[in-house]
């Protein structure tokens, strides 16, 4: 998985609780992305980062926040989890902006009960 | 809304045949095109990318790009049961010098039958 790890790999949480997912890379790539994948919707971009402390919203950013305090780590936080956020979350990294290929981590399966 | 469209399938081909997967996109400004393979329960894996009109070959895989018609395709020759997976088409959406995103299609499921 191109030097990308995600933690946790599986998580079950209750509605209303905060949840933080972590993406860690060893490739020193500048760009990092968070996606969610749901049946019938495909991969949808939540947030992305183009450098330390530089982030921007994707198409489904409501209810999510991100932080990137160092190159290798990109955190995704669900401030108050809802059942609609049950999904598989993938982190991806890239050496450059959208013209460059992205490499995906193994994913985190999140269930909100 | 910039879109990438794929036939969800399943596309079923016999072992040894050529599988043809197609993708259309709406953003005429797109410059980069990617094909990912995703096995059930796994993460997407990059298998091909193409930037210029025409064909690009890598082993049993050929990516074809036609910017005038706004479509990109993936051919898999000598299909094997291990090629059975969902294939995702992704197209870049340029957002400026430091930004931009990949827009993914919903994927085509390929089944290769022995």
Short mmCIF file of C-alpha atoms in Angstrom, two decimals:
data_model
loop_
_atom_site.label_atom_id
_atom_site.label_comp_id
_atom_site.label_asym_id
_atom_site.label_seq_id
_atom_site.Cartn_x
_atom_site.Cartn_y
_atom_site.Cartn_z
CA UNK A 1 0.00 0.00 0.00
CA UNK A 2 2.81 2.41 -0.96
CA UNK A 3 3.90 3.14 2.61
CA UNK A 4 0.48 4.17 3.87
CA UNK A 5 -1.15 2.95 7.04
CA UNK A 6 -4.54 3.75 8.49
CA UNK A 7 -5.70 3.32 12.05
CA UNK A 8 -7.88 1.92 13.35
CA UNK A 9 -8.75 -0.58 10.63
CA UNK A 10 -12.15 -1.28 12.12
CA UNK A 11 -14.21 0.71 14.56
CA UNK A 12 -17.70 0.53 15.98
CA UNK A 13 -18.93 3.61 17.77
CA UNK A 14 -22.18 5.08 19.02
CA UNK A 15 -24.09 7.99 17.57
CA UNK A 16 -22.93 11.30 19.02
CA UNK A 17 -19.42 10.24 19.96
CA UNK A 18 -16.32 11.85 18.45
CA UNK A 19 -14.13 9.69 16.25
CA UNK A 20 -10.65 10.34 14.84
CA UNK A 21 -9.14 8.33 12.02
CA UNK A 22 -5.43 8.50 11.33
CA UNK A 23 -3.53 8.23 8.07
CA UNK A 24 0.25 7.85 8.23
CA UNK A 25 2.62 7.84 5.26
CA UNK A 26 6.32 7.16 4.90
CA UNK A 27 6.63 8.45 1.31
CA UNK A 28 7.04 12.13 2.17
CA UNK A 29 4.29 13.01 -0.33
CA UNK A 30 2.88 16.51 -0.13
CA UNK A 31 -0.73 15.68 -0.99
CA UNK A 32 -3.04 13.61 1.19
CA UNK A 33 -6.73 12.84 0.75
CA UNK A 34 -9.63 11.38 2.68
CA UNK A 35 -12.39 9.54 0.80
CA UNK A 36 -15.42 7.59 1.82
CA UNK A 37 -16.81 4.73 -0.23
CA UNK A 38 -20.42 3.67 -0.09
CA UNK A 39 -22.46 1.32 -2.27
CA UNK A 40 -24.12 3.27 -5.04
CA UNK A 41 -21.96 6.35 -4.51
CA UNK A 42 -18.44 5.22 -5.27
CA UNK A 43 -15.46 7.09 -3.88
CA UNK A 44 -16.24 10.58 -2.68
CA UNK A 45 -13.68 13.13 -1.53
CA UNK A 46 -14.16 14.43 2.01
CA UNK A 47 -11.12 16.69 2.54
CA UNK A 48 -7.62 16.96 1.21
CA UNK A 49 -4.33 18.55 2.16
CA UNK A 50 -1.70 20.10 -0.08
CA UNK A 51 0.84 20.72 2.65
CA UNK A 52 1.30 20.98 6.38
CA UNK A 53 -1.61 23.00 7.76
CA UNK A 54 -3.00 23.48 4.23
CA UNK A 55 -6.34 21.77 3.75
CA UNK A 56 -9.45 22.15 1.63
CA UNK A 57 -12.93 20.70 1.43
CA UNK A 58 -14.11 18.00 -0.89
CA UNK A 59 -17.62 17.22 -2.06
CA UNK A 60 -18.90 15.62 1.19
CA UNK A 61 -17.15 17.60 3.92
CA UNK A 62 -20.13 18.37 6.19
CA UNK A 63 -19.69 16.74 9.60
CA UNK A 64 -15.97 16.17 9.10
CA UNK A 65 -12.84 18.11 9.98
CA UNK A 66 -9.19 17.42 9.27
CA UNK A 67 -5.80 18.39 10.56
CA UNK A 68 -2.28 18.02 9.29
CA UNK A 69 0.43 19.17 11.67
CA UNK A 70 3.25 17.22 9.99
CA UNK A 71 3.87 15.83 6.55
CA UNK A 72 3.36 12.19 7.44
CA UNK A 73 0.06 12.39 9.32
CA UNK A 74 -3.43 13.41 8.18
CA UNK A 75 -6.24 13.11 10.70
CA UNK A 76 -9.95 12.91 9.94
CA UNK A 77 -12.34 13.76 12.78
CA UNK A 78 -16.04 13.14 13.02
CA UNK A 79 -17.02 15.58 15.73
CA UNK A 80 -20.30 13.84 16.54
CA UNK A 81 -20.74 10.62 14.61
CA UNK A 82 -24.04 9.88 12.90
CA UNK A 83 -25.34 6.66 11.33
CA UNK A 84 -25.01 8.26 7.88
CA UNK A 85 -21.24 8.31 8.45
CA UNK A 86 -21.09 4.52 8.55
CA UNK A 87 -18.76 3.83 5.65
CA UNK A 88 -15.35 2.65 4.54
CA UNK A 89 -12.82 5.46 4.74
CA UNK A 90 -9.74 5.52 2.54
CA UNK A 91 -6.73 7.74 2.78
CA UNK A 92 -4.71 8.45 -0.35
CA UNK A 93 -1.39 10.17 -1.01
CA UNK A 94 0.12 11.78 -4.09
CA UNK A 95 3.42 13.47 -4.94
CA UNK A 96 1.65 16.36 -6.66
CA UNK A 97 -1.78 17.86 -7.37
CA UNK A 98 -4.62 16.25 -9.25
CA UNK A 99 -2.60 15.49 -12.38
CA UNK A 100 -0.59 12.99 -10.38
CA UNK A 101 -1.56 9.45 -9.49
CA UNK A 102 -2.92 8.76 -6.02
CA UNK A 103 -2.06 5.74 -3.90
CA UNK A 104 -4.52 4.38 -1.40
CA UNK A 105 -4.18 3.08 2.12
CA UNK A 106 -5.88 -0.12 3.31
CA UNK A 107 -9.01 1.61 4.58
CA UNK A 108 -10.94 1.91 7.83
CA UNK A 109 -14.36 0.36 8.22
CA UNK A 110 -16.42 2.55 10.53
CA UNK A 111 -19.80 1.55 11.89
CA UNK A 112 -21.91 4.07 13.79
CA UNK A 113 -24.71 2.44 15.78
CA UNK B 1 -21.19 19.13 -11.51
CA UNK B 2 -18.20 17.43 -13.08
CA UNK B 3 -18.95 13.78 -13.66
CA UNK B 4 -17.34 10.52 -14.60
CA UNK B 5 -19.65 7.81 -15.88
CA UNK B 6 -19.10 4.09 -16.06
CA UNK B 7 -21.41 1.18 -16.75
CA UNK B 8 -21.72 -0.60 -13.40
CA UNK B 9 -21.95 -4.04 -15.03
CA UNK B 10 -21.33 -6.75 -14.23
CA UNK B 11 -19.36 -7.31 -17.38
CA UNK B 12 -18.89 -11.02 -17.84
CA UNK B 13 -16.23 -12.42 -20.18
CA UNK B 14 -14.81 -15.91 -20.63
CA UNK B 15 -11.24 -16.64 -19.61
CA UNK B 16 -8.80 -15.69 -22.36
CA UNK B 17 -11.10 -13.09 -23.93
CA UNK B 18 -10.59 -9.33 -24.19
CA UNK B 19 -12.46 -7.28 -21.60
CA UNK B 20 -13.33 -3.72 -22.62
CA UNK B 21 -14.17 -1.19 -19.93
CA UNK B 22 -15.38 2.28 -20.82
CA UNK B 23 -15.60 5.63 -19.09
CA UNK B 24 -16.88 9.05 -20.15
CA UNK B 25 -16.20 12.36 -18.45
CA UNK B 26 -17.74 15.80 -18.55
CA UNK B 27 -14.84 18.18 -17.80
CA UNK B 28 -13.14 19.16 -21.07
CA UNK B 29 -10.26 20.62 -19.05
CA UNK B 30 -9.26 17.25 -17.61
CA UNK B 31 -5.68 16.28 -18.40
CA UNK B 32 -5.00 13.10 -16.46
CA UNK B 33 -6.85 9.81 -16.50
CA UNK B 34 -6.42 6.83 -14.24
CA UNK B 35 -7.65 3.28 -13.95
CA UNK B 36 -7.79 1.57 -10.57
CA UNK B 37 -8.59 -2.03 -9.76
CA UNK B 38 -10.40 -2.84 -6.53
CA UNK B 39 -10.89 -6.34 -5.23
CA UNK B 40 -13.80 -6.92 -2.88
CA UNK B 41 -12.96 -5.68 0.61
CA UNK B 42 -9.66 -4.14 -0.51
CA UNK B 43 -8.42 -0.68 -1.38
CA UNK B 44 -8.15 0.69 -4.94
CA UNK B 45 -4.89 -0.16 -6.70
CA UNK B 46 -3.56 1.98 -9.54
CA UNK B 47 -3.04 -0.07 -12.71
CA UNK B 48 -2.81 2.48 -15.52
CA UNK B 49 -2.64 6.19 -16.18
CA UNK B 50 -2.74 8.08 -19.45
CA UNK B 51 -2.28 11.74 -20.32
CA UNK B 52 -2.19 11.87 -24.13
CA UNK B 53 -4.64 10.90 -26.84
CA UNK B 54 -4.13 7.42 -28.19
CA UNK B 55 -3.15 4.11 -26.66
CA UNK B 56 -0.84 3.21 -23.81
CA UNK B 57 0.08 -0.42 -23.25
CA UNK B 58 1.39 -2.11 -20.12
CA UNK B 59 1.51 -5.88 -20.28
CA UNK B 60 -2.03 -7.21 -20.79
CA UNK B 61 -3.53 -3.77 -20.16
CA UNK B 62 -4.12 -1.03 -22.73
CA UNK B 63 -5.56 2.36 -21.85
CA UNK B 64 -7.13 4.37 -24.67
CA UNK B 65 -7.89 8.08 -24.51
CA UNK B 66 -9.98 10.21 -26.86
CA UNK B 67 -10.22 13.76 -25.51
CA UNK B 68 -12.37 15.02 -28.39
CA UNK B 69 -15.04 12.46 -27.55
CA UNK B 70 -14.31 12.64 -23.82
CA UNK B 71 -13.90 8.98 -23.20
CA UNK B 72 -11.23 6.72 -21.84
CA UNK B 73 -11.22 2.95 -21.99
CA UNK B 74 -9.29 0.03 -20.56
CA UNK B 75 -8.70 -3.17 -22.48
CA UNK B 76 -7.61 -6.31 -20.70
CA UNK B 77 -6.25 -8.97 -23.03
CA UNK B 78 -6.18 -12.67 -22.20
CA UNK B 79 -8.50 -12.09 -19.24
CA UNK B 80 -7.89 -14.28 -16.21
CA UNK B 81 -10.18 -15.15 -13.30
CA UNK B 82 -7.80 -13.12 -11.11
CA UNK B 83 -8.83 -10.03 -13.11
CA UNK B 84 -12.31 -10.31 -11.61
CA UNK B 85 -12.69 -7.06 -9.67
CA UNK B 86 -14.26 -3.63 -9.85
CA UNK B 87 -12.45 -1.18 -12.12
CA UNK B 88 -12.62 2.49 -11.24
CA UNK B 89 -12.03 5.26 -13.74
CA UNK B 90 -10.71 8.54 -12.29
CA UNK B 91 -10.29 11.88 -14.01
CA UNK B 92 -8.54 14.95 -12.68
CA UNK B 93 -10.38 18.17 -12.04
CA UNK B 94 -7.88 20.99 -12.02
CA UNK B 95 -8.39 23.55 -9.29
CA UNK B 96 -5.37 25.79 -9.55
CA UNK B 97 -1.64 25.44 -9.13
CA UNK B 98 -1.79 23.73 -5.75
CA UNK B 99 -5.14 22.09 -5.73
CA UNK B 100 -7.36 19.88 -7.75
CA UNK B 101 -9.05 16.59 -7.26
CA UNK B 102 -9.69 13.25 -8.85
CA UNK B 103 -13.29 12.51 -9.74
CA UNK B 104 -14.08 8.81 -9.63
CA UNK B 105 -16.67 6.87 -11.54
CA UNK B 106 -18.74 4.34 -9.65
CA UNK B 107 -16.82 1.47 -11.18
CA UNK B 108 -17.48 -1.46 -13.49
CA UNK B 109 -17.54 -4.94 -12.03
CA UNK B 110 -15.73 -7.44 -14.23
CA UNK B 111 -16.32 -11.17 -13.93
CA UNK B 112 -13.98 -13.50 -15.78
CA UNK B 113 -15.42 -16.99 -15.98
CA UNK B 114 -13.10 -20.03 -16.26
#
